[in-house]
Amino acid sequence: MYCRKPPKSVLAECFHGKTLRKQIGWITEGPTVIKHKNLYYLIYSANDFRNKDYAVGYATSTSPMGPWKKYAGSPIISREKLKQNGTGHGDLFTDKAGNYKYVMHTHHSATKVSPRSTGIIDVKFAKGDEADVLQADESTFKLLFTGAETK
């Protein structure tokens, strides 16, 4: 992933996929950066989207330009945690009550990637040892769109 510091048009590498990968592939994509308290949180997806282990993790930095430090508990959203293949490449938003939600793609089924489904999960910041940690509440995960509606 690359960062750009305005007004310059030169890109600088924020971090390499080797730093963030979990199991298969060096692909890191779908970034979202938010600032919580005095720390930036870069939420990303790792592994190829066709891989059943496509997952979501995050890294932190005191600057939006890095350097970034991978959260040791990454991934926070994964097949292992949600029992759903290909969870990733989503985005963070707040609901009307101000609670964070993360909406993402998932695989259509255990054997098919497409048409991809859409899932949503609650996320929150919790007190950590050195800084707040971003947590996904596995009990709130649900599918919003299963891809079956396209037929």
CSV table of C-alpha atoms in Angstrom, one decimal:
chain,number,residue,atom,x,y,z
A,1,MET,CA,0.0,0.0,0.0
A,2,TYR,CA,1.1,3.5,-0.8
A,3,CYS,CA,0.6,6.9,0.8
A,4,ARG,CA,0.7,10.3,-0.8
A,5,LYS,CA,1.5,13.4,1.1
A,6,PRO,CA,-0.1,16.5,-0.5
A,7,PRO,CA,0.8,18.6,-2.4
A,8,LYS,CA,3.5,16.3,-3.8
A,9,SER,CA,2.5,13.8,-6.3
A,10,VAL,CA,5.1,11.2,-5.4
A,11,LEU,CA,3.9,8.0,-3.7
A,12,ALA,CA,5.7,6.5,-0.7
A,13,GLU,CA,5.2,2.9,0.4
A,14,CYS,CA,3.4,2.7,3.7
A,15,PHE,CA,4.1,-0.9,4.1
A,16,HIS,CA,4.6,-4.1,2.1
A,17,GLY,CA,2.1,-7.0,1.9
A,18,LYS,CA,4.8,-9.2,3.4
A,19,THR,CA,4.5,-7.2,6.6
A,20,LEU,CA,0.7,-7.8,6.9
A,21,ARG,CA,0.1,-11.2,5.3
A,22,LYS,CA,-1.4,-13.9,7.4
A,23,GLN,CA,-1.2,-17.1,5.4
A,24,ILE,CA,-1.4,-16.9,1.6
A,25,GLY,CA,-0.5,-14.0,-0.7
A,26,TRP,CA,1.0,-10.6,-0.3
A,27,ILE,CA,-2.0,-8.7,-1.5
A,28,THR,CA,-3.1,-5.9,0.8
A,29,GLU,CA,-6.0,-3.7,-0.3
A,30,GLY,CA,-9.2,-2.0,0.7
A,31,PRO,CA,-7.7,0.5,3.1
A,32,THR,CA,-9.6,2.7,5.5
A,33,VAL,CA,-7.8,5.1,7.8
A,34,ILE,CA,-9.5,6.5,10.9
A,35,LYS,CA,-8.2,8.6,13.8
A,36,HIS,CA,-9.1,7.5,17.3
A,37,LYS,CA,-7.8,9.6,20.2
A,38,ASN,CA,-4.2,10.4,19.0
A,39,LEU,CA,-3.6,7.3,16.9
A,40,TYR,CA,-4.3,6.4,13.3
A,41,TYR,CA,-5.8,3.0,12.5
A,42,LEU,CA,-5.3,1.6,9.0
A,43,ILE,CA,-7.9,-1.1,8.4
A,44,TYR,CA,-6.9,-3.4,5.4
A,45,SER,CA,-7.7,-6.7,3.7
A,46,ALA,CA,-5.0,-9.2,3.1
A,47,ASN,CA,-4.7,-12.3,0.9
A,48,ASP,CA,-6.3,-12.5,-2.5
A,49,PHE,CA,-10.1,-12.0,-2.5
A,50,ARG,CA,-10.5,-15.4,-4.1
A,51,ASN,CA,-8.8,-17.1,-1.2
A,52,LYS,CA,-11.1,-18.5,1.5
A,53,ASP,CA,-8.7,-16.9,4.0
A,54,TYR,CA,-9.2,-13.3,2.7
A,55,ALA,CA,-9.4,-11.4,6.0
A,56,VAL,CA,-9.3,-8.0,7.7
A,57,GLY,CA,-6.6,-6.7,10.0
A,58,TYR,CA,-5.3,-3.3,11.0
A,59,ALA,CA,-2.1,-1.4,11.7
A,60,THR,CA,-1.5,1.8,13.8
A,61,SER,CA,0.6,4.9,13.5
A,62,THR,CA,1.0,8.3,15.1
A,63,SER,CA,1.0,9.8,11.6
A,64,PRO,CA,-1.2,9.1,8.6
A,65,MET,CA,2.1,8.7,6.6
A,66,GLY,CA,3.4,5.9,8.9
A,67,PRO,CA,5.4,4.1,9.9
A,68,TRP,CA,2.7,1.6,10.5
A,69,LYS,CA,2.8,-1.2,13.1
A,70,LYS,CA,0.6,-4.3,12.5
A,71,TYR,CA,-1.7,-5.1,15.4
A,72,ALA,CA,-0.5,-8.4,16.8
A,73,GLY,CA,-4.1,-9.7,17.0
A,74,SER,CA,-4.7,-9.3,13.3
A,75,PRO,CA,-6.8,-10.5,11.6
A,76,ILE,CA,-9.8,-9.2,13.5
A,77,ILE,CA,-12.3,-10.5,10.9
A,78,SER,CA,-11.6,-13.8,9.3
A,79,ARG,CA,-13.0,-17.2,8.2
A,80,GLU,CA,-11.7,-18.7,11.4
A,81,LYS,CA,-13.7,-16.2,13.5
A,82,LEU,CA,-16.9,-15.9,11.5
A,83,LYS,CA,-17.1,-19.3,9.8
A,84,GLN,CA,-17.6,-17.5,6.5
A,85,ASN,CA,-15.2,-17.7,3.6
A,86,GLY,CA,-13.6,-14.7,2.0
A,87,THR,CA,-14.4,-11.9,4.6
A,88,GLY,CA,-12.8,-8.7,3.5
A,89,HIS,CA,-12.5,-5.5,1.5
A,90,GLY,CA,-15.1,-3.5,3.3
A,91,ASP,CA,-15.5,-0.2,5.0
A,92,LEU,CA,-16.2,1.3,8.4
A,93,PHE,CA,-19.2,3.6,9.1
A,94,THR,CA,-21.2,4.7,12.1
A,95,ASP,CA,-24.9,4.0,12.6
A,96,LYS,CA,-27.5,6.6,13.8
A,97,ALA,CA,-26.5,5.9,17.4
A,98,GLY,CA,-22.8,6.5,16.6
A,99,ASN,CA,-21.7,2.8,16.8
A,100,TYR,CA,-19.1,1.5,14.4
A,101,LYS,CA,-20.1,-1.1,11.8
A,102,TYR,CA,-18.0,-2.8,9.2
A,103,VAL,CA,-19.6,-3.9,5.9
A,104,MET,CA,-17.6,-6.3,3.8
A,105,HIS,CA,-17.7,-8.9,0.9
A,106,THR,CA,-17.8,-12.6,1.6
A,107,HIS,CA,-17.7,-15.6,-0.6
A,108,HIS,CA,-21.1,-16.8,-2.0
A,109,SER,CA,-20.6,-20.2,-0.4
A,110,ALA,CA,-18.0,-22.6,0.9
A,111,THR,CA,-17.2,-23.7,-2.7
A,112,LYS,CA,-18.0,-20.6,-4.8
A,113,VAL,CA,-16.6,-17.1,-4.6
A,114,SER,CA,-19.2,-15.4,-6.9
A,115,PRO,CA,-21.6,-13.8,-6.9
A,116,ARG,CA,-20.2,-12.4,-3.7
A,117,SER,CA,-22.3,-11.9,-0.6
A,118,THR,CA,-22.3,-8.8,1.7
A,119,GLY,CA,-21.9,-9.1,5.4
A,120,ILE,CA,-21.9,-6.6,8.3
A,121,ILE,CA,-20.4,-6.7,11.8
A,122,ASP,CA,-20.2,-4.4,14.8
A,123,VAL,CA,-16.8,-3.1,15.7
A,124,LYS,CA,-15.6,-1.0,18.7
A,125,PHE,CA,-12.6,0.3,20.4
A,126,ALA,CA,-11.6,-1.3,23.7
A,127,LYS,CA,-9.0,-0.4,26.2
A,128,GLY,CA,-5.7,-2.1,25.4
A,129,ASP,CA,-2.3,-2.3,27.2
A,130,GLU,CA,-0.6,0.5,25.2
A,131,ALA,CA,-3.5,1.8,23.0
A,132,ASP,CA,-7.1,1.1,22.3
A,133,VAL,CA,-7.7,-2.0,20.2
A,134,LEU,CA,-10.2,-2.3,17.5
A,135,GLN,CA,-12.5,-5.4,18.0
A,136,ALA,CA,-15.1,-7.0,15.9
A,137,ASP,CA,-18.0,-8.6,17.7
A,138,GLU,CA,-18.4,-12.0,16.1
A,139,SER,CA,-21.9,-12.5,17.6
A,140,THR,CA,-23.2,-9.6,15.5
A,141,PHE,CA,-22.1,-10.8,12.1
A,142,LYS,CA,-24.9,-11.3,9.6
A,143,LEU,CA,-25.3,-11.5,5.8
A,144,LEU,CA,-27.1,-8.6,4.2
A,145,PHE,CA,-27.0,-9.8,0.6
A,146,THR,CA,-26.3,-13.4,-0.4
A,147,GLY,CA,-26.0,-13.1,-4.2
A,148,ALA,CA,-29.0,-15.4,-4.6
A,149,GLU,CA,-31.1,-12.3,-5.2
A,150,THR,CA,-29.4,-11.8,-8.6
A,151,LYS,CA,-31.1,-14.9,-10.2
